[in-house]
Coordinates of C-alpha atoms in Angstrom, one line a residue:
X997 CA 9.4 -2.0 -21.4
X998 CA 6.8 0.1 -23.5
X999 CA 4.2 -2.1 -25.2
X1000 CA 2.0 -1.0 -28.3
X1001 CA -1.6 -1.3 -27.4
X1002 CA -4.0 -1.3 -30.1
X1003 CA -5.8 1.6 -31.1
X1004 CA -9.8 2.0 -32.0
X1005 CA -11.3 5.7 -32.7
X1006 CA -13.5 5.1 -29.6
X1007 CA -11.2 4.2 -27.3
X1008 CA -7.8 6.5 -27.0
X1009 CA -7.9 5.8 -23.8
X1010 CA -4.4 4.5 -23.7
X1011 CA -1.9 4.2 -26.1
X1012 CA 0.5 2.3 -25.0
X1013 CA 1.3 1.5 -21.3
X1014 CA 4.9 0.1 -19.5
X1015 CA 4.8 -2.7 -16.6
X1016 CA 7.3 -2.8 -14.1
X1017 CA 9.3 -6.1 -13.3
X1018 CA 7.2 -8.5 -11.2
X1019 CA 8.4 -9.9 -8.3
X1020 CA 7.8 -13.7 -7.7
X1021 CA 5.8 -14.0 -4.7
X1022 CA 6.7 -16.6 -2.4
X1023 CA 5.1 -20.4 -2.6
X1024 CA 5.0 -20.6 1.2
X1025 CA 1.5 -20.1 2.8
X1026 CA 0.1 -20.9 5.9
X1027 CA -3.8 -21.2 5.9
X1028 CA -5.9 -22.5 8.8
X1029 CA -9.2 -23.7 6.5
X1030 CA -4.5 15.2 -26.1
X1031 CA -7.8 16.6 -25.7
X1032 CA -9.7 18.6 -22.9
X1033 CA -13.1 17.8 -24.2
X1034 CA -15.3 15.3 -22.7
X1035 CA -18.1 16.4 -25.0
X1036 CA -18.7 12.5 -26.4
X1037 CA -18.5 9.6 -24.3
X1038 CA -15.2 7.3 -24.6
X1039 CA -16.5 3.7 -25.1
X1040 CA -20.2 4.1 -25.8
X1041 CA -20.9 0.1 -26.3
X1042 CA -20.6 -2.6 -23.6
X1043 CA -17.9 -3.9 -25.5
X1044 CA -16.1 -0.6 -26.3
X1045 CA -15.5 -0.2 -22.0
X1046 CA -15.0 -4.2 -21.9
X1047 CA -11.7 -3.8 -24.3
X1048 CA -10.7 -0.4 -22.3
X1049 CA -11.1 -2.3 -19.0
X1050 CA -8.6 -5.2 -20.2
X1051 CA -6.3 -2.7 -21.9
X1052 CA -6.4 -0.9 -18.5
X1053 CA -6.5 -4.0 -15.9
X1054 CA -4.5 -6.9 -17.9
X1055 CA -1.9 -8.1 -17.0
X1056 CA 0.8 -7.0 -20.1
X1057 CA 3.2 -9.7 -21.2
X1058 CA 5.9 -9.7 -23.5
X1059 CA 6.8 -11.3 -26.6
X1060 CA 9.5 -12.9 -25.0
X1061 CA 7.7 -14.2 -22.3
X1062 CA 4.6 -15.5 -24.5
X1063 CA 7.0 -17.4 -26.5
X1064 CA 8.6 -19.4 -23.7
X1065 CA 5.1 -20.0 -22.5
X1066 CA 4.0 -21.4 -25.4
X1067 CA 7.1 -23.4 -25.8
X1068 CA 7.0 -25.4 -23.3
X1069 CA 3.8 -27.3 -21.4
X1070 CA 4.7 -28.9 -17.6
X1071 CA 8.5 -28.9 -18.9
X1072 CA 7.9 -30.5 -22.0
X1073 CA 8.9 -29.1 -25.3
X1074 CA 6.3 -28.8 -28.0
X1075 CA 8.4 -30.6 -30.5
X1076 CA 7.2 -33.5 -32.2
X1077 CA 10.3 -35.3 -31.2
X1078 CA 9.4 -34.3 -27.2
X1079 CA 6.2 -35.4 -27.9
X1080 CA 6.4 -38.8 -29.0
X1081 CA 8.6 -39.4 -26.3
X1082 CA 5.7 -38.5 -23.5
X1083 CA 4.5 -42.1 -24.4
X1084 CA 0.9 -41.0 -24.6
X1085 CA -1.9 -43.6 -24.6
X1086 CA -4.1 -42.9 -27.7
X1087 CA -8.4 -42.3 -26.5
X1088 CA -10.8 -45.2 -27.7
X1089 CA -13.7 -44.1 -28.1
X1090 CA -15.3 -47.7 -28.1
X1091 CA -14.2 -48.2 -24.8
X1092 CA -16.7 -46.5 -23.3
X1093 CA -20.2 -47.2 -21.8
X1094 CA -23.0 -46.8 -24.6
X1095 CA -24.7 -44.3 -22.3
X1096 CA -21.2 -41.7 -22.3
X1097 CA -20.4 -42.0 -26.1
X1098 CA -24.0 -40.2 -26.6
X1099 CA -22.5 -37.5 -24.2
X1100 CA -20.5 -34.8 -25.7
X1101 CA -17.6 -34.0 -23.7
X1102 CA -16.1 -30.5 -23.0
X1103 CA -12.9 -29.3 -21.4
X1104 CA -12.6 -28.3 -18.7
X1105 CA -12.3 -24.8 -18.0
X1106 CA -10.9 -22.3 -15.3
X1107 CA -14.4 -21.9 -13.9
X1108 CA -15.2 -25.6 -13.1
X1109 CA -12.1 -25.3 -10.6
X1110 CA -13.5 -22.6 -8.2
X1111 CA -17.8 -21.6 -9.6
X1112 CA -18.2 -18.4 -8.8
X1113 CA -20.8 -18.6 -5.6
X1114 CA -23.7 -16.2 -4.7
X1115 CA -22.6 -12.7 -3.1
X1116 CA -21.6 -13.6 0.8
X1117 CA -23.0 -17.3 0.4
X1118 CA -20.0 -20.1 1.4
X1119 CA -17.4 -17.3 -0.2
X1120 CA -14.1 -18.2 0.4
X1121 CA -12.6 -15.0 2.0
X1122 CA -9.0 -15.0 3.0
X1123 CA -7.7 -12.2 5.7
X1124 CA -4.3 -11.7 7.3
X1125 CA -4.8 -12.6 11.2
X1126 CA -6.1 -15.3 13.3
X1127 CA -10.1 -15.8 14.4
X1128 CA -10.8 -12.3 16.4
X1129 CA -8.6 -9.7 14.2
X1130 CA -10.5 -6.9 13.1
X1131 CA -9.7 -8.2 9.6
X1132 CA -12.3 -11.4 10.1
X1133 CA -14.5 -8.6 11.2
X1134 CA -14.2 -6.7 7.9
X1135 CA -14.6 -10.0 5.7
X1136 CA -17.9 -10.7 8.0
X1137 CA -18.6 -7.5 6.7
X1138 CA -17.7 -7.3 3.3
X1139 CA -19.4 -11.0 2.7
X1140 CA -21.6 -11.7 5.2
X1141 CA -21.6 -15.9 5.8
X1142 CA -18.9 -16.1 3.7
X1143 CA -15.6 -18.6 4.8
X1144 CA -13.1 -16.9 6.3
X1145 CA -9.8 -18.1 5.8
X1146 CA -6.9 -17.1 8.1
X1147 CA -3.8 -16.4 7.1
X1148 CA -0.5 -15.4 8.4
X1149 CA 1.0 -12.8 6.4
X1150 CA -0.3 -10.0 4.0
X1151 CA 1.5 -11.8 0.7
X1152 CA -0.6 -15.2 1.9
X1153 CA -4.1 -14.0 1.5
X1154 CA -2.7 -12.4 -2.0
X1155 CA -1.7 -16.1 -3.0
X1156 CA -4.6 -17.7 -1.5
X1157 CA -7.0 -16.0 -4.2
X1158 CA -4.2 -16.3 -7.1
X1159 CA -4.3 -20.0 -6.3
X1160 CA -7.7 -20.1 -5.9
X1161 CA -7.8 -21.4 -2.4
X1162 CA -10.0 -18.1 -1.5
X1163 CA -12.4 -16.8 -4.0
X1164 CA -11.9 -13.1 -2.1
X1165 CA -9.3 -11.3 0.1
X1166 CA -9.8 -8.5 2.7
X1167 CA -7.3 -6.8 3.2
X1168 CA -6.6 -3.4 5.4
X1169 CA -4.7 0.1 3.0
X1170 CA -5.5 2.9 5.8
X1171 CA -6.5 3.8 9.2
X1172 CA -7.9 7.2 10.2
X1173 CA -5.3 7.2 12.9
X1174 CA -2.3 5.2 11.7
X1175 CA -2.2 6.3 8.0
X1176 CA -1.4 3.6 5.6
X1177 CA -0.5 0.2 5.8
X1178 CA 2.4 0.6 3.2
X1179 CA 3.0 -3.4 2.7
X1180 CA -0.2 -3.8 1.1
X1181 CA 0.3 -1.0 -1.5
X1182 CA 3.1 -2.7 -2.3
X1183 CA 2.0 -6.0 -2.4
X1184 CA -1.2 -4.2 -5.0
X1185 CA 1.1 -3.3 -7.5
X1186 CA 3.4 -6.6 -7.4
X1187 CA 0.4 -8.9 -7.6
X1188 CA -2.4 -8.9 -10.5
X1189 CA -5.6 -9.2 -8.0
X1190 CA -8.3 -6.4 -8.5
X1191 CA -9.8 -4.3 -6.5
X1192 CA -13.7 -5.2 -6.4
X1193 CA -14.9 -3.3 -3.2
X1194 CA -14.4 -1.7 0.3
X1195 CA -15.5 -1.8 3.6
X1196 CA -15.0 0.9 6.5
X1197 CA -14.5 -0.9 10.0
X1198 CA -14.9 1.3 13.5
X1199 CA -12.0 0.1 15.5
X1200 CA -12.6 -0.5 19.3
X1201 CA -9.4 -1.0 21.1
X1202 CA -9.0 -3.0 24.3
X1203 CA -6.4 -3.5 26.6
X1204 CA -6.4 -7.3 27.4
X1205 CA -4.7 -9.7 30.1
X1206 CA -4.6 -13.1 31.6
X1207 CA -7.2 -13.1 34.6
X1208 CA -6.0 -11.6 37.8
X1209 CA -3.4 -10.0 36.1
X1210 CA -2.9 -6.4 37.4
X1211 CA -1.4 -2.9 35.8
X1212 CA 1.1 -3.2 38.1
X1213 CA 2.4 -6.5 36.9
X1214 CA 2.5 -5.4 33.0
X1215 CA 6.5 -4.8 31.6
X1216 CA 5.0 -4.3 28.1
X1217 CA 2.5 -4.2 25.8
X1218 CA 2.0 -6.1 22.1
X1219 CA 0.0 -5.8 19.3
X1220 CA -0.2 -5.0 15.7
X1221 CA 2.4 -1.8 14.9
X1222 CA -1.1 0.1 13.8
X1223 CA -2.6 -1.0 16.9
X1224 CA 0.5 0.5 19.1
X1225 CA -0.2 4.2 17.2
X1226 CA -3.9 4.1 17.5
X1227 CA -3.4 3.6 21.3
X1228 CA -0.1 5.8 21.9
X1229 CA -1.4 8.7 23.9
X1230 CA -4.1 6.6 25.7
X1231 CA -1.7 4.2 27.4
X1232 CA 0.5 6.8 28.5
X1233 CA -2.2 8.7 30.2
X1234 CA -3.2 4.9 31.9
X1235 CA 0.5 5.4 33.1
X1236 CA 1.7 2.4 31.4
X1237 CA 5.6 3.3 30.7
X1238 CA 6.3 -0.1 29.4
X1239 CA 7.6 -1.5 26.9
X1240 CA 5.7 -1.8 23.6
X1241 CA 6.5 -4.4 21.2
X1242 CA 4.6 -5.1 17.3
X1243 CA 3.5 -8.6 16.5
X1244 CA 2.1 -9.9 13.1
X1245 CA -1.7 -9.1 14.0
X1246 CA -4.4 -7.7 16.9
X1247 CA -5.7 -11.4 18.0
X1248 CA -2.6 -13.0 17.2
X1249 CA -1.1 -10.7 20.0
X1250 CA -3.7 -12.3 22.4
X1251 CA -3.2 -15.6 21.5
X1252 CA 0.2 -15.5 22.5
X1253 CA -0.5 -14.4 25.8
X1254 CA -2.7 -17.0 26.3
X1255 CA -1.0 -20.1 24.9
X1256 CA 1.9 -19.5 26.6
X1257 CA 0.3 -17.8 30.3
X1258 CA 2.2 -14.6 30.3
X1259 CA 1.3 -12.9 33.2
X1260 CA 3.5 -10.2 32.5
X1261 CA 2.5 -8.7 29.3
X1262 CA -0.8 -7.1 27.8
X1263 CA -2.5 -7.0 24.4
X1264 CA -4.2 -4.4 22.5
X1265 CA -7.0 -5.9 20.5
X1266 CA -10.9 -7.2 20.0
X1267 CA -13.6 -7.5 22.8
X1268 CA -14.3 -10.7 20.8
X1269 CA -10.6 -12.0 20.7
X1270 CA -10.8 -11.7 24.7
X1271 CA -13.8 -13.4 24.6
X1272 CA -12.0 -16.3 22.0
X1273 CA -9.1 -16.6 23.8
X1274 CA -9.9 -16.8 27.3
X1275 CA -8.6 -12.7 28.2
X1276 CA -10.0 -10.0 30.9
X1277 CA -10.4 -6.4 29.7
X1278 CA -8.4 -4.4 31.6
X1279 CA -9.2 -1.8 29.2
X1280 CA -12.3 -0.7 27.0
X1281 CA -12.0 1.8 23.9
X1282 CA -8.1 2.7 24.7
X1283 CA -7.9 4.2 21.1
X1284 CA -6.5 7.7 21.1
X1285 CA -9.9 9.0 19.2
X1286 CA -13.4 7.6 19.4
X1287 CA -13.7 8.2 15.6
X1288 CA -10.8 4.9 14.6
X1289 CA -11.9 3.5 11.3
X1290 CA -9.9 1.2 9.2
X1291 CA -11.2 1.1 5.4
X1292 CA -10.2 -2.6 3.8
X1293 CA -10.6 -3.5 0.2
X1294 CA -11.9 -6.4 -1.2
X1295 CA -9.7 -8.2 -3.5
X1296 CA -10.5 -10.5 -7.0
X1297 CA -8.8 -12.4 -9.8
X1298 CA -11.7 -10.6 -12.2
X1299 CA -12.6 -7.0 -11.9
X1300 CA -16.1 -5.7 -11.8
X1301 CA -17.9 -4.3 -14.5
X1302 CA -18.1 -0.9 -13.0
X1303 CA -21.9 1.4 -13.4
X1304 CA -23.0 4.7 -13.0
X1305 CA -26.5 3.7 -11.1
X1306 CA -24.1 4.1 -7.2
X1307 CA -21.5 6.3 -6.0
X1308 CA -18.2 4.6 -7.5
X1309 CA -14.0 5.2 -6.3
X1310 CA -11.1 3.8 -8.7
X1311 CA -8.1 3.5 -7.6
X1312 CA -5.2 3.8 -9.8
X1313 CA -1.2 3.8 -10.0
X1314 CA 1.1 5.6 -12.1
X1315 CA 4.9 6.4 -12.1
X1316 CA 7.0 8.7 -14.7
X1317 CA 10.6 8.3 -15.8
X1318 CA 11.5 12.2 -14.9
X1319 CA 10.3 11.8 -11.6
X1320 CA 7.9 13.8 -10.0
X1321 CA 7.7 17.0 -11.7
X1322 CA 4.8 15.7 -13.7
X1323 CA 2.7 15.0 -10.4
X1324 CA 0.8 18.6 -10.7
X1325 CA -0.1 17.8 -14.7
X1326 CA -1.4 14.5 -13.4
X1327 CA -3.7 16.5 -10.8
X1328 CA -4.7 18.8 -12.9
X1329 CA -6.5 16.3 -15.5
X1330 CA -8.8 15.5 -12.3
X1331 CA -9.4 18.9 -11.4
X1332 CA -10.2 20.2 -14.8
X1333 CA -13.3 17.7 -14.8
X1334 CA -14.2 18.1 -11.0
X1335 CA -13.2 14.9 -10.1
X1336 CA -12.4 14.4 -6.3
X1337 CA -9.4 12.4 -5.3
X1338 CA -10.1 10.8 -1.8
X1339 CA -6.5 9.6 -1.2
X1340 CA -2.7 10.3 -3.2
X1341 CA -0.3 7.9 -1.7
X1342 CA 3.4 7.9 -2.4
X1343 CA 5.5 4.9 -2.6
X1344 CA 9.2 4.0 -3.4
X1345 CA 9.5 3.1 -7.2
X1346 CA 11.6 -0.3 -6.4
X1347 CA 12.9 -0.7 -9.8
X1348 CA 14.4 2.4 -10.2
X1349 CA 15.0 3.9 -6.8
X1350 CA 17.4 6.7 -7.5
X1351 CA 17.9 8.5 -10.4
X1352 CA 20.7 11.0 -11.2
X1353 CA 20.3 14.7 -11.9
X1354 CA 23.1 14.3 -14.3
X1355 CA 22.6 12.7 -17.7
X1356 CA 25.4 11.7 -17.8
X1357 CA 25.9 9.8 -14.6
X1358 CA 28.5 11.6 -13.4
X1359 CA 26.5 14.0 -11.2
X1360 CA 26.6 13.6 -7.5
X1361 CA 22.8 15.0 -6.7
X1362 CA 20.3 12.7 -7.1
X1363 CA 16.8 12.1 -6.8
X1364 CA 14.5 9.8 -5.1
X1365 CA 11.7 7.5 -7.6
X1366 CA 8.0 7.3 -7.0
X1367 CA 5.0 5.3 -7.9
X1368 CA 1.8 6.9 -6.6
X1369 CA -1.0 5.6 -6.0
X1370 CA -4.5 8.2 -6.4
X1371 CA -8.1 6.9 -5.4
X1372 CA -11.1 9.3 -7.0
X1373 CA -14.6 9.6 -6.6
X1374 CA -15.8 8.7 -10.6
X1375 CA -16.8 5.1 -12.2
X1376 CA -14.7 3.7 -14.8
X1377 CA -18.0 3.7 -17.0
X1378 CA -17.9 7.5 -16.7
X1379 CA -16.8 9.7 -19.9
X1380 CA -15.0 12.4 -17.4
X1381 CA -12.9 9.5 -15.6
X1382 CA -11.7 7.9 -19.0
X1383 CA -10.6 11.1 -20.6
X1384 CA -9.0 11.8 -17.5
X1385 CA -6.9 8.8 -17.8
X1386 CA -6.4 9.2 -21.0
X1387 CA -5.2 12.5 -20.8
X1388 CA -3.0 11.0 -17.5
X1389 CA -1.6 8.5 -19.6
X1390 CA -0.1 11.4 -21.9
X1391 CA 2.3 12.3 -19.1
X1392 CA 3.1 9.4 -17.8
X1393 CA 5.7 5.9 -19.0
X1394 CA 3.5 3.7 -16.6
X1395 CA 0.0 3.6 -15.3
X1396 CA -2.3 1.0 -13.9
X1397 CA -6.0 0.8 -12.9
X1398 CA -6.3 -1.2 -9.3
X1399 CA -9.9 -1.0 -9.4
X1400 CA -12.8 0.8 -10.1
X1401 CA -14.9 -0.7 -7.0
X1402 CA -18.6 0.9 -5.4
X1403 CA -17.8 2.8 -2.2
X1404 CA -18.7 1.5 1.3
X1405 CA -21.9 4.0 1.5
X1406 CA -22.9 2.7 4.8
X1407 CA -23.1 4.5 8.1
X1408 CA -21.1 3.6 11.2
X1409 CA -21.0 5.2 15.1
X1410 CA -18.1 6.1 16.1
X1411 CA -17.1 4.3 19.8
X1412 CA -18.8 6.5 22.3
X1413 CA -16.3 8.3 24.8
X1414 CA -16.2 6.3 28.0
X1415 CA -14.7 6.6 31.3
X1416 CA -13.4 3.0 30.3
X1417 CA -11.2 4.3 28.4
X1418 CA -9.1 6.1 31.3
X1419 CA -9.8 4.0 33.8
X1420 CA -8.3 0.1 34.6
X1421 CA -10.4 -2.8 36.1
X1422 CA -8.0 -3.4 39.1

């Protein structure tokens, strides 16, 4: 569905934008706690990029959708005849204490719910894992003190901020070994939670066992799928042919061994989870390269209002009808302005998967849909990014602005090589 957006002579940033079909996320959760000219700024005022930033982040409904909405409150019709049959008590003001009626009452508003707290300080921070998964780490990170609030799939830490159980979610896109982790670009474009910030983690593999437990004893090896690629060549060399099996999460692959004392099986994860759940490294720094980073994003139900004073990255995502033949146009309107793109990212376009060569739908060659999904180096608040969305949004039916988040500046060590890492405590 296309949608007419409105129009103002200092923002053509986007014209009109289309919104592929959401996908109703499941209530189950499980939670422990035209022109190449960039010669005058696009959106001078605050309130000029404010408007651009809705157009670009909001969520867009449809008429039809808006009018059931407003139709119908907690299944009751707006009728008159609905209404008097809800058998409402009328207010007396009289009723109450002389000290209230001098009180002027508000409503209640979305913020009285969940206050916004100070940056780190008792922030509710939800991450997929269990206590000792390099995700906890990354929230500790990303919000130092905060809450952390484990969950046990992906989609659960998206819900827990959408129903404000969690005022933040950290959550991992990419690992310098293992490449993407594809289920949360997915779950990005199906949910309406922004992207705020990000955090680089060095990952520092272990290979963990039940005390006294020797190599020779192991028939396999479990962790997280990304976990099982950062460490394929190293456990190989360790001469562990075994079988390898993916589990939800790192720590939640040592927690298993331990609850249920197998003495058979091994677990590649945290020092600290070893330490939490009663393990023996067998192993230290078993990932394939010492230089094993995992960069996490920090996710919101409100973006940030992005500045020009830091180093910022925005991440966007963008499909066209014709498929992919527009993919170099869309490149070009970055490299025209010298913007760097950090990461492209190509995804299956799930509403329309396949599309046939042949108008008229009789051909037999057909051709595979994308979304893709483009992080580069510019703030929202810049001129040069907006007229390069702008000009984006010329050749493309959809487009959508994650975020537009500070980069993780900070400086990390990569795990120093070690003899640990080819040798077994025996």
């Amino acid at each position: 569905m296309r949608t007419l957006l409105p129009s103002s002579p200092h923002n053509p940033m986007l014209r009109y934008s289309q919104t592929p079909a959401t996908v109703t996320a499941s209530r189950r959760r499980f939670i422990h706690c035209g022109k190449r000219s960039d010669s005058s700024a696009v959106g001078s005022s605050r309130s000029d990029w404010q408007s651009s930033w809705a157009i670009l982040s909001s969520k867009v409904v449809s008429q039809e959708q808006s009018d059931s909405l407003l139709s119908s409150v907690n299944g009751h019709s707006n009728g008159s005849a609905e209404t008097s049959s809800l058998n409402l008590v009328p207010f007396d003001n009289n009723s109450l204490a002389p000290n209230q009626q001098s009180k002027k009452t508000t409503p209640l508003s979305i913020t009285d719910l969940s206050p916004a707290p100070m940056h780190g300080s008792n922030l509710r921070v939800a991450y997929q894992g269990v206590p000792g998964a390099y995700s906890e780490a990354a929230a500790g990170k990303a919000y130092p003190n905060c809450q952390a609030i484990p969950c046990d799939q992906f989609e659960v830490a998206f819900q827990a901020v959408e129903l404000w159980i969690a005022d933040r979610a950290v959550l991992p896109v990419e690992n310098s070994l293992g490449g993407s982790i594809h289920r949360n670009y997915d779950l990005l474009l199906r949910h309406r939670l922004h992207i705020v910030g990000e955090v680089q983690l060095p990952v520092h593999h272990c290979l963990l066992a039940l005390p006294g437990v020797r190599k020779e004893f192991l028939t396999r090896v479990i962790s997280h799928p990304q976990g099982l690629a950062q460490c394929e060549h190293t456990l190989t060399k360790l001469g562990l042919n075994v079988a390898r099996e993916a589990v939800d999460d790192t720590a939640g692959a040592a927690e298993f061994i331990a609850a249920n004392n197998v003495r058979d099986t091994a677990a590649i994860a945290s020092a600290r989870a070893a330490e939490i759940y009663g393990l023996e490294i067998l192993a230290d720094g078993i990932q394939d390269d010492a230089s094993n980073v995992t960069r996490f994003v920090m996710l919101a139900r409100e973006p940030i209002i992005p500045r020009t004073d830091r180093p910022f990255k925005t991440s966007i995502v963008f499909a066209h009808e014709k498929g992919t033949c527009v993919l170099f146009k869309v490149l070009s309107a970055f490299a025209f302005r010298n913007i760097s793109l950090t990461k492209i990212e190509s995804r299956p376009n799930h509403n329309v998967p396949i599309r046939l060569v042949d108008e008229a739908n009789v051909g037999t060659a057909k051709h595979f849909e994308y979304m893709f999904y483009v992080d580069f180096e510019a703030s929202m608040a810049e001129a040069r990014a907006q007229n390069a969305l702008s000009e984006v949004q010329e050749f493309t039916s959809f487009l959508r602005v994650l975020g537009s988040y500070p980069m993780d500046m900070t400086s990390w060590s990569p795990s120093p090589p070690s003899s640990s890492s080819s040798t077994l405590s025996l």
